[in-house]
């Protein structure tokens, strides 16, 4: 008896709840729907977007996500489709977007449209593995909520806008694998305290590295950077750097007296013109990766720590570096052979 009453009251409760539940989930906002149809048309009605149909709640379409309470589109992710054309400027008419991603679309060309600057709710902007050209726009610095900016694997040219350093919530920036020129802006020494990782590898950047970079991951490999990295690592400098890749540049300085921070776990210096010797403090670090090959280093490899755990290719092709793990006997140090 009790059970029946329970079941009946449950049914009543459900019948009361159900309609109110469905009516509290609004259908896709009409302005957003209009912008999405413009985007679809602008991309030439690609097969990838066939689920974008009239008379169907646009919040149920593929490649996007709505806020369930408001019905506003908050995520647009167009990934790996057979899509040609340019980024439709109408993406700027989705004012509540938090995530915008165009990725692995090798026929997506043209510049980054300025309408993106209207998307002030964006926390993630990823335009990557596409064929975009033109500059890294300085208007991106208007996106004050941005945590993650990824413009890697494109054909962007020009220099890096110093204004990007003013983004107050930025955590990670990836501009690697483009054709960027000019210097790394001095302002990057003042990136916010939330900032963690900078990826600028595989570009054509020149000049010196700003003295005060202070975050955990710095990837500058394969550029044309010059000067003295000891300024970056000296006393009174960042104790935050964990992963640093400076390989394949034109850095030229004496490594002997450089004070490497205890935080360092991975250091790539290979293919530069670094001279002097390896500092004994290297044995005190918890290094998981080290590569100093193809430089002009000399003298004994300090014995201890992890230094003998690395493959001898971490050390080869220097002017006269010697000792384990290199085959050249430590007692023959200074004989000056190139190996
Ligand atoms: C890119 O465009 C070319 C020429 O129009 C076409 O042959 C190719 O299939 C397209 N590739 C992709 C990934 O869309
Ligand atoms: C060390 O850093 C502090 C704060 O950044 C600065 O005021 C001071 O001048 C620096 N000292 C030296 C010797 O560079
Ligand atoms: C580097 O950043 C860390 C963490 O944000 C901070 O604690 C430290 O004071 C900074 N060091 C310098 C030299 O700016
Ligand atoms: C590098 O610096 C060390 C220590 O100051 C010094 O003894 C050495 O001669 C320098 N090496 C070169 C090639 O300048
Ligand atoms: C070190 O770098 C050189 C040059 O790029 C490369 O040939 C070698 O395999 C690397 N060694 C390790 C252990 O990564
Ligand atoms: C590196 O090690 C290999 C095999 O362990 C050895 O054949 C080679 O001679 C060594 N190279 C150098 C430069 O020490």
Tab-separated table of C-alpha atoms and ligand atoms in Angstrom:
chain	number	residue	atom	x	y	z
A	1	UNK	CA	0.000	0.000	0.000
A	2	UNK	CA	2.685	2.387	1.067
A	3	UNK	CA	4.592	1.424	-2.058
A	4	UNK	CA	1.643	2.294	-4.342
A	5	UNK	CA	1.252	5.683	-2.726
A	6	UNK	CA	4.946	6.266	-3.160
A	7	UNK	CA	4.863	5.307	-6.847
A	8	UNK	CA	1.785	7.471	-7.492
A	9	UNK	CA	3.271	10.487	-5.777
A	10	UNK	CA	6.491	9.934	-7.722
A	11	UNK	CA	4.508	9.887	-10.976
A	12	UNK	CA	2.699	13.082	-10.022
A	13	UNK	CA	5.984	14.697	-9.123
A	14	UNK	CA	7.509	13.636	-12.440
A	15	UNK	CA	4.540	14.882	-14.466
A	16	UNK	CA	4.865	18.200	-12.669
A	17	UNK	CA	8.600	18.383	-13.274
A	18	UNK	CA	8.882	17.172	-16.856
A	19	UNK	CA	7.183	20.025	-18.741
A	20	UNK	CA	8.897	22.633	-16.619
A	21	UNK	CA	12.251	20.943	-17.301
A	22	UNK	CA	11.838	20.979	-21.064
A	23	UNK	CA	10.565	24.554	-21.141
A	24	UNK	CA	13.529	25.685	-19.007
A	25	UNK	CA	15.922	24.466	-21.725
A	26	UNK	CA	15.620	27.171	-24.355
A	27	UNK	CA	16.210	26.384	-27.992
A	28	UNK	CA	19.144	27.921	-29.770
A	29	UNK	CA	19.133	31.695	-29.831
A	30	UNK	CA	17.825	33.082	-33.163
A	31	UNK	CA	20.669	35.557	-33.634
A	32	UNK	CA	23.227	32.802	-33.058
A	33	UNK	CA	21.370	30.549	-35.504
A	34	UNK	CA	21.472	33.303	-38.113
A	35	UNK	CA	25.221	33.792	-37.627
A	36	UNK	CA	25.801	30.037	-37.898
A	37	UNK	CA	23.915	29.859	-41.203
A	38	UNK	CA	26.037	32.742	-42.480
A	39	UNK	CA	29.173	30.854	-41.394
A	40	UNK	CA	28.000	27.698	-43.146
A	41	UNK	CA	27.247	29.607	-46.362
A	42	UNK	CA	30.539	31.485	-46.164
A	43	UNK	CA	32.392	28.145	-45.992
A	44	UNK	CA	30.496	26.949	-49.098
A	45	UNK	CA	27.964	24.694	-47.300
A	46	UNK	CA	30.552	21.972	-46.656
A	47	UNK	CA	29.605	18.342	-46.043
A	48	UNK	CA	31.239	18.731	-42.582
A	49	UNK	CA	28.310	20.952	-41.535
A	50	UNK	CA	25.369	18.958	-42.952
A	51	UNK	CA	23.878	18.634	-39.455
A	52	UNK	CA	23.374	22.420	-39.477
A	53	UNK	CA	19.740	22.366	-40.694
A	54	UNK	CA	16.751	24.669	-40.338
A	55	UNK	CA	13.919	23.421	-38.073
A	56	UNK	CA	16.373	21.692	-35.782
A	57	UNK	CA	17.493	23.263	-32.550
A	58	UNK	CA	20.944	24.564	-33.437
A	59	UNK	CA	22.172	23.608	-29.976
A	60	UNK	CA	21.945	20.007	-31.222
A	61	UNK	CA	24.103	20.584	-34.315
A	62	UNK	CA	27.575	19.086	-34.568
A	63	UNK	CA	30.697	21.151	-33.947
A	64	UNK	CA	29.158	23.435	-31.364
A	65	UNK	CA	27.888	23.676	-27.828
A	66	UNK	CA	25.358	25.945	-26.126
A	67	UNK	CA	25.002	27.193	-22.599
A	68	UNK	CA	22.069	25.038	-21.404
A	69	UNK	CA	20.526	27.835	-19.363
A	70	UNK	CA	20.648	30.576	-22.003
A	71	UNK	CA	20.702	28.727	-25.318
A	72	UNK	CA	23.634	30.880	-26.454
A	73	UNK	CA	26.406	29.239	-28.474
A	74	UNK	CA	29.561	29.066	-26.334
A	75	UNK	CA	31.786	26.674	-28.295
A	76	UNK	CA	32.510	26.364	-32.016
A	77	UNK	CA	35.022	23.697	-32.997
A	78	UNK	CA	35.589	23.001	-36.670
A	79	UNK	CA	38.179	20.264	-36.796
A	80	UNK	CA	39.643	18.187	-39.582
A	81	UNK	CA	37.070	18.566	-42.352
A	82	UNK	CA	37.184	19.007	-46.105
A	83	UNK	CA	36.757	22.759	-45.857
A	84	UNK	CA	38.162	25.426	-48.136
A	85	UNK	CA	37.896	29.197	-47.900
A	86	UNK	CA	38.545	31.781	-45.230
A	87	UNK	CA	37.509	32.118	-41.594
A	88	UNK	CA	34.025	33.664	-41.925
A	89	UNK	CA	33.961	37.138	-40.337
A	90	UNK	CA	30.475	36.212	-39.029
A	91	UNK	CA	32.111	34.217	-36.206
A	92	UNK	CA	32.255	37.669	-34.588
A	93	UNK	CA	28.438	37.573	-34.405
A	94	UNK	CA	28.451	34.779	-31.817
A	95	UNK	CA	28.980	37.125	-28.864
A	96	UNK	CA	28.959	34.486	-26.121
A	97	UNK	CA	31.642	32.237	-27.609
A	98	UNK	CA	34.176	30.998	-25.076
A	99	UNK	CA	35.937	28.421	-27.277
A	100	UNK	CA	36.728	29.013	-30.934
A	101	UNK	CA	38.692	26.416	-32.801
A	102	UNK	CA	39.521	25.925	-36.486
A	103	UNK	CA	42.053	23.103	-36.604
A	104	UNK	CA	43.578	20.710	-39.134
A	105	UNK	CA	41.955	22.453	-42.086
A	106	UNK	CA	44.791	22.732	-44.562
A	107	UNK	CA	42.685	24.585	-47.131
A	108	UNK	CA	41.624	27.320	-44.747
A	109	UNK	CA	43.378	30.445	-46.042
A	110	UNK	CA	43.359	34.223	-45.645
A	111	UNK	CA	43.934	36.353	-42.574
A	112	UNK	CA	42.583	36.213	-39.046
A	113	UNK	CA	39.419	38.375	-39.280
A	114	UNK	CA	39.217	41.463	-37.080
A	115	UNK	CA	35.646	40.537	-36.078
A	116	UNK	CA	37.228	38.045	-33.645
A	117	UNK	CA	38.110	41.040	-31.461
A	118	UNK	CA	34.382	41.296	-30.601
A	119	UNK	CA	34.476	37.905	-28.873
A	120	UNK	CA	35.427	39.202	-25.440
A	121	UNK	CA	34.227	36.056	-23.642
A	122	UNK	CA	36.788	33.871	-25.428
A	123	UNK	CA	38.973	31.834	-23.101
A	124	UNK	CA	40.409	29.629	-25.847
A	125	UNK	CA	41.306	30.589	-29.406
A	126	UNK	CA	42.901	27.891	-31.518
A	127	UNK	CA	43.540	28.453	-35.235
A	128	UNK	CA	46.086	25.758	-35.894
A	129	UNK	CA	47.273	23.429	-38.690
A	130	UNK	CA	45.510	25.672	-41.191
A	131	UNK	CA	46.951	27.740	-44.047
A	132	UNK	CA	46.408	31.195	-42.568
A	133	UNK	CA	48.601	34.076	-43.719
A	134	UNK	CA	49.042	37.702	-42.672
A	135	UNK	CA	50.055	38.955	-39.234
A	136	UNK	CA	49.434	37.854	-35.680
A	137	UNK	CA	46.906	40.640	-35.077
A	138	UNK	CA	47.488	43.012	-32.165
A	139	UNK	CA	43.699	43.219	-31.683
A	140	UNK	CA	43.904	39.825	-29.997
A	141	UNK	CA	45.097	41.760	-26.944
A	142	UNK	CA	41.466	42.940	-26.570
A	143	UNK	CA	40.394	39.409	-25.614
A	144	UNK	CA	40.935	39.959	-21.902
A	145	UNK	CA	39.557	36.574	-20.826
A	146	UNK	CA	41.879	34.546	-23.035
A	147	UNK	CA	43.695	31.698	-21.254
A	148	UNK	CA	44.978	29.844	-24.262
A	149	UNK	CA	46.098	31.214	-27.643
A	150	UNK	CA	47.212	28.733	-30.297
A	151	UNK	CA	48.112	29.959	-33.799
A	152	UNK	CA	50.701	27.263	-34.476
A	153	UNK	CA	51.321	25.540	-37.828
A	154	UNK	CA	50.277	28.343	-40.172
A	155	UNK	CA	52.059	30.763	-42.486
A	156	UNK	CA	51.751	33.877	-40.362
A	157	UNK	CA	54.304	36.598	-41.053
A	158	UNK	CA	55.452	39.849	-39.476
A	159	UNK	CA	56.503	40.388	-35.905
A	160	UNK	CA	54.948	39.384	-32.583
A	161	UNK	CA	52.731	42.185	-31.222
A	162	UNK	CA	54.094	43.343	-27.826
A	163	UNK	CA	50.490	44.053	-26.711
A	164	UNK	CA	49.853	40.302	-26.278
A	165	UNK	CA	51.790	40.528	-23.014
A	166	UNK	CA	48.953	42.610	-21.541
A	167	UNK	CA	46.474	39.722	-21.617
A	168	UNK	CA	45.790	39.402	-17.895
A	169	UNK	CA	44.635	35.759	-17.783
A	170	UNK	CA	46.862	34.211	-20.420
A	171	UNK	CA	48.287	30.828	-19.434
A	172	UNK	CA	49.777	29.500	-22.653
A	173	UNK	CA	50.694	30.965	-26.042
A	174	UNK	CA	51.723	28.882	-29.047
A	175	UNK	CA	52.901	30.737	-32.157
A	176	UNK	CA	55.318	28.011	-33.236
A	177	UNK	CA	55.725	26.790	-36.829
A	178	UNK	CA	54.991	30.046	-38.632
A	179	UNK	CA	57.168	32.534	-40.516
A	180	UNK	CA	57.389	35.177	-37.831
A	181	UNK	CA	60.266	37.655	-37.915
A	182	UNK	CA	61.573	40.397	-35.642
A	183	UNK	CA	62.366	40.139	-31.960
A	184	UNK	CA	60.653	38.545	-28.967
A	185	UNK	CA	58.979	41.609	-27.408
A	186	UNK	CA	60.643	42.925	-24.246
A	187	UNK	CA	57.099	43.094	-22.781
A	188	UNK	CA	57.081	39.262	-22.570
A	189	UNK	CA	59.229	39.683	-19.477
A	190	UNK	CA	56.086	41.066	-17.857
A	191	UNK	CA	53.572	38.387	-18.763
A	192	UNK	CA	50.971	37.853	-16.055
A	193	UNK	CA	51.655	35.612	-13.064
A	194	UNK	CA	49.179	33.078	-14.446
A	195	UNK	CA	51.384	32.546	-17.505
A	196	UNK	CA	52.993	29.118	-17.841
A	197	UNK	CA	54.150	28.264	-21.351
A	198	UNK	CA	55.507	30.120	-24.400
A	199	UNK	CA	56.048	28.256	-27.678
A	200	UNK	CA	57.766	30.222	-30.452
A	201	UNK	CA	59.838	27.475	-32.079
A	202	UNK	CA	60.308	27.086	-35.839
A	203	UNK	CA	60.036	30.728	-36.868
A	204	UNK	CA	62.591	33.266	-38.101
A	205	UNK	CA	62.913	35.338	-34.934
A	206	UNK	CA	66.076	37.363	-34.424
A	207	UNK	CA	67.674	39.455	-31.689
A	208	UNK	CA	68.231	38.739	-28.016
A	209	UNK	CA	65.938	36.960	-25.580
A	210	UNK	CA	64.298	39.338	-23.054
A	211	UNK	CA	66.220	39.181	-19.774
A	212	UNK	CA	63.282	38.575	-17.474
A	213	UNK	CA	61.239	35.687	-18.918
A	214	UNK	CA	59.779	34.019	-15.836
A	215	UNK	CA	57.478	31.030	-16.379
A	216	UNK	CA	57.853	27.280	-16.585
A	217	UNK	CA	58.056	26.366	-20.300
A	218	UNK	CA	60.066	28.295	-22.907
A	219	UNK	CA	60.389	26.807	-26.378
A	220	UNK	CA	62.410	28.986	-28.738
A	221	UNK	CA	64.048	26.226	-30.793
A	222	UNK	CA	64.850	26.706	-34.476
A	223	UNK	CA	64.980	30.464	-34.847
A	224	UNK	CA	67.850	32.880	-35.503
A	225	UNK	CA	68.171	34.223	-31.969
A	226	UNK	CA	71.511	35.565	-30.800
A	227	UNK	CA	73.254	36.782	-27.684
A	228	UNK	CA	73.761	35.604	-24.171
A	229	UNK	CA	71.332	33.307	-22.344
A	230	UNK	CA	73.267	33.682	-19.098
A	231	UNK	CA	71.373	36.975	-18.672
A	232	UNK	CA	68.192	34.943	-18.459
A	233	UNK	CA	69.561	32.481	-15.931
A	234	UNK	CA	71.770	34.714	-13.798
A	235	UNK	CA	71.446	35.284	-10.084
A	236	UNK	CA	68.331	37.218	-9.045
A	237	UNK	CA	66.479	35.818	-12.070
A	238	UNK	CA	63.656	33.402	-12.710
A	239	UNK	CA	63.647	30.324	-10.480
A	240	UNK	CA	60.538	29.144	-12.304
A	241	UNK	CA	61.856	27.756	-15.610
A	242	UNK	CA	61.408	23.996	-15.896
A	243	UNK	CA	61.496	23.216	-19.594
A	244	UNK	CA	63.716	25.325	-21.835
A	245	UNK	CA	64.521	24.628	-25.462
A	246	UNK	CA	66.951	27.079	-27.061
A	247	UNK	CA	68.336	24.634	-29.604
A	248	UNK	CA	69.092	25.486	-33.226
A	249	UNK	CA	69.726	29.206	-32.862
A	250	UNK	CA	72.834	31.402	-32.898
A	251	UNK	CA	73.360	31.868	-29.171
A	252	UNK	CA	76.955	32.623	-28.303
A	253	UNK	CA	78.144	32.847	-24.698
A	254	UNK	CA	80.341	31.237	-22.075
A	255	UNK	CA	78.361	28.556	-20.248
A	256	UNK	CA	80.972	28.010	-17.496
A	257	UNK	CA	79.610	30.392	-14.859
A	258	UNK	CA	75.893	30.329	-15.727
A	259	UNK	CA	73.699	29.785	-12.670
A	260	UNK	CA	71.022	27.381	-13.864
A	261	UNK	CA	67.884	27.404	-11.688
A	262	UNK	CA	67.100	24.367	-9.514
A	263	UNK	CA	63.650	24.229	-11.144
A	264	UNK	CA	65.136	23.116	-14.484
A	265	UNK	CA	64.168	19.611	-15.648
A	266	UNK	CA	64.771	19.829	-19.391
A	267	UNK	CA	67.380	21.883	-21.231
A	268	UNK	CA	68.038	21.948	-24.973
A	269	UNK	CA	71.032	24.018	-26.069
A	270	UNK	CA	72.173	21.957	-29.043
A	271	UNK	CA	73.181	23.586	-32.343
A	272	UNK	CA	74.382	26.977	-31.125
A	273	UNK	CA	77.815	28.551	-30.682
A	274	UNK	CA	78.056	28.154	-26.918
A	275	UNK	CA	81.609	27.960	-25.495
A	276	UNK	CA	83.321	27.469	-22.146
A	277	UNK	CA	82.548	24.355	-20.110
A	278	UNK	CA	79.630	22.609	-18.442
A	279	UNK	CA	78.977	24.083	-14.950
A	280	UNK	CA	79.435	21.622	-12.070
A	281	UNK	CA	75.981	22.667	-10.717
A	282	UNK	CA	74.409	20.608	-13.517
A	283	UNK	CA	74.958	17.537	-11.338
A	284	UNK	CA	72.654	19.029	-8.682
A	285	UNK	CA	69.647	19.406	-10.985
A	286	UNK	CA	66.858	16.872	-11.510
A	287	UNK	CA	67.333	16.830	-15.264
A	288	UNK	CA	65.229	14.504	-17.360
A	289	UNK	CA	66.610	15.851	-20.625
A	290	UNK	CA	69.816	17.592	-21.573
A	291	UNK	CA	71.315	18.225	-24.968
A	292	UNK	CA	74.359	20.453	-25.472
A	293	UNK	CA	75.586	18.820	-28.680
A	294	UNK	CA	76.873	20.804	-31.667
A	295	UNK	CA	78.405	23.717	-29.773
A	296	UNK	CA	81.979	24.787	-28.931
A	297	UNK	CA	82.169	23.445	-25.403
A	298	UNK	CA	85.369	22.163	-23.834
A	299	UNK	CA	86.593	20.357	-20.751
A	300	UNK	CA	85.312	17.548	-18.569
A	301	UNK	CA	81.666	16.592	-18.347
A	302	UNK	CA	80.914	16.909	-14.600
A	303	UNK	CA	80.459	13.430	-13.110
A	304	UNK	CA	77.327	12.902	-11.012
A	305	UNK	CA	73.620	13.635	-10.884
A	306	UNK	CA	71.877	12.479	-14.064
A	307	UNK	CA	74.649	13.613	-16.378
A	308	UNK	CA	75.977	10.131	-17.152
A	309	UNK	CA	72.461	8.763	-17.762
A	310	UNK	CA	72.107	10.624	-21.047
A	311	UNK	CA	73.063	9.185	-24.389
A	312	UNK	CA	76.474	10.401	-25.605
A	313	UNK	CA	74.651	12.212	-28.439
A	314	UNK	CA	73.604	14.753	-25.770
A	315	UNK	CA	77.261	15.849	-25.700
A	316	UNK	CA	78.818	15.020	-29.058
A	317	UNK	CA	80.048	17.473	-31.716
A	318	UNK	CA	81.654	19.984	-29.382
A	319	UNK	CA	85.128	21.457	-29.580
A	320	UNK	CA	86.769	19.437	-26.831
A	321	UNK	CA	84.254	18.087	-24.339
A	322	UNK	CA	85.337	14.825	-22.745
A	323	UNK	CA	84.635	12.199	-20.112
A	324	UNK	CA	81.755	9.779	-19.584
A	325	UNK	CA	79.414	9.213	-21.399
A	326	UNK	CA	81.634	10.336	-24.271
A	327	UNK	CA	84.088	7.678	-25.339
A	328	UNK	CA	87.033	10.078	-25.150
A	329	UNK	CA	88.859	9.399	-21.912
A	330	UNK	CA	88.693	12.167	-19.333
A	331	UNK	CA	92.515	12.132	-19.003
A	332	UNK	CA	92.771	13.137	-22.641
A	333	UNK	CA	90.669	16.300	-22.053
A	334	UNK	CA	91.996	19.352	-23.747
A	335	UNK	CA	93.617	17.519	-26.624
A	336	UNK	CA	91.215	19.514	-28.766
A	337	UNK	CA	89.807	17.020	-31.268
A	338	UNK	CA	86.465	17.680	-32.927
A	339	UNK	CA	84.182	14.676	-32.468
B	1	LIG	C1	42.137	21.106	-50.583
B	1	LIG	O1	41.828	21.616	-51.860
B	1	LIG	C2	42.305	20.826	-52.917
B	1	LIG	C3	42.073	21.574	-54.229
B	1	LIG	O2	40.850	22.222	-54.232
B	1	LIG	C4	41.597	19.472	-52.885
B	1	LIG	O3	42.082	18.635	-53.912
B	1	LIG	C5	41.897	18.825	-51.521
B	1	LIG	O4	41.196	17.613	-51.411
B	1	LIG	C6	41.529	19.723	-50.378
B	1	LIG	N1	42.018	19.125	-49.151
B	1	LIG	C7	41.355	19.196	-48.001
B	1	LIG	C8	41.992	18.505	-46.815
B	1	LIG	O5	40.318	19.796	-47.873
B	2	LIG	C1	67.209	41.932	-8.143
B	2	LIG	O1	65.822	42.013	-8.432
B	2	LIG	C2	65.168	43.078	-7.752
B	2	LIG	C3	63.680	42.955	-8.035
B	2	LIG	O2	63.432	42.601	-9.368
B	2	LIG	C4	65.771	44.405	-8.206
B	2	LIG	O3	65.150	45.460	-7.525
B	2	LIG	C5	67.271	44.403	-7.924
B	2	LIG	O4	67.862	45.585	-8.426
B	2	LIG	C6	67.940	43.194	-8.548
B	2	LIG	N1	69.330	43.135	-8.160
B	2	LIG	C7	70.340	42.950	-9.014
B	2	LIG	C8	71.702	42.877	-8.445
B	2	LIG	O5	70.156	42.818	-10.218
B	3	LIG	C1	58.926	34.529	-11.074
B	3	LIG	O1	57.593	34.056	-10.988
B	3	LIG	C2	57.298	33.425	-9.770
B	3	LIG	C3	55.912	32.802	-9.890
B	3	LIG	O2	55.006	33.654	-10.517
B	3	LIG	C4	57.395	34.464	-8.655
B	3	LIG	O3	57.118	33.857	-7.419
B	3	LIG	C5	58.819	35.035	-8.637
B	3	LIG	O4	58.898	36.079	-7.682
B	3	LIG	C6	59.203	35.576	-10.007
B	3	LIG	N1	60.636	35.884	-9.995
B	3	LIG	C7	61.138	36.985	-10.552
B	3	LIG	C8	62.612	37.173	-10.456
B	3	LIG	O5	60.428	37.817	-11.109
B	4	LIG	C1	84.675	30.848	-19.789
B	4	LIG	O1	84.597	31.296	-18.449
B	4	LIG	C2	85.521	30.637	-17.597
B	4	LIG	C3	85.221	31.042	-16.167
B	4	LIG	O2	85.044	32.412	-16.044
B	4	LIG	C4	86.927	30.994	-18.008
B	4	LIG	O3	87.872	30.337	-17.165
B	4	LIG	C5	87.144	30.545	-19.446
B	4	LIG	O4	88.410	30.968	-19.915
B	4	LIG	C6	86.064	31.119	-20.343
B	4	LIG	N1	86.178	30.447	-21.646
B	4	LIG	C7	86.297	31.113	-22.790
B	4	LIG	C8	86.470	30.288	-24.022
B	4	LIG	O5	86.217	32.326	-22.856
B	5	LIG	C1	70.929	15.814	-29.246
B	5	LIG	O1	70.823	16.683	-30.356
B	5	LIG	C2	71.467	16.164	-31.519
B	5	LIG	C3	71.395	17.232	-32.571
B	5	LIG	O2	70.100	17.637	-32.827
B	5	LIG	C4	70.781	14.880	-31.939
B	5	LIG	O3	71.430	14.334	-33.064
B	5	LIG	C5	70.848	13.904	-30.778
B	5	LIG	O4	70.132	12.729	-31.112
B	5	LIG	C6	70.259	14.496	-29.527
B	5	LIG	N1	70.478	13.569	-28.423
B	5	LIG	C7	69.529	13.310	-27.521
B	5	LIG	C8	69.853	12.345	-26.431
B	5	LIG	O5	68.438	13.826	-27.560
B	6	LIG	C1	78.843	6.987	-28.329
B	6	LIG	O1	78.513	5.669	-27.911
B	6	LIG	C2	78.585	4.731	-28.948
B	6	LIG	C3	78.047	3.400	-28.484
B	6	LIG	O2	77.902	3.342	-27.091
B	6	LIG	C4	80.047	4.619	-29.405
B	6	LIG	O3	80.149	3.702	-30.449
B	6	LIG	C5	80.495	5.982	-29.899
B	6	LIG	O4	81.893	5.951	-30.239
B	6	LIG	C6	80.272	7.024	-28.828
B	6	LIG	N1	80.537	8.344	-29.444
B	6	LIG	C7	81.259	9.257	-28.825
B	6	LIG	C8	81.458	10.544	-29.585
B	6	LIG	O5	81.668	9.152	-27.697
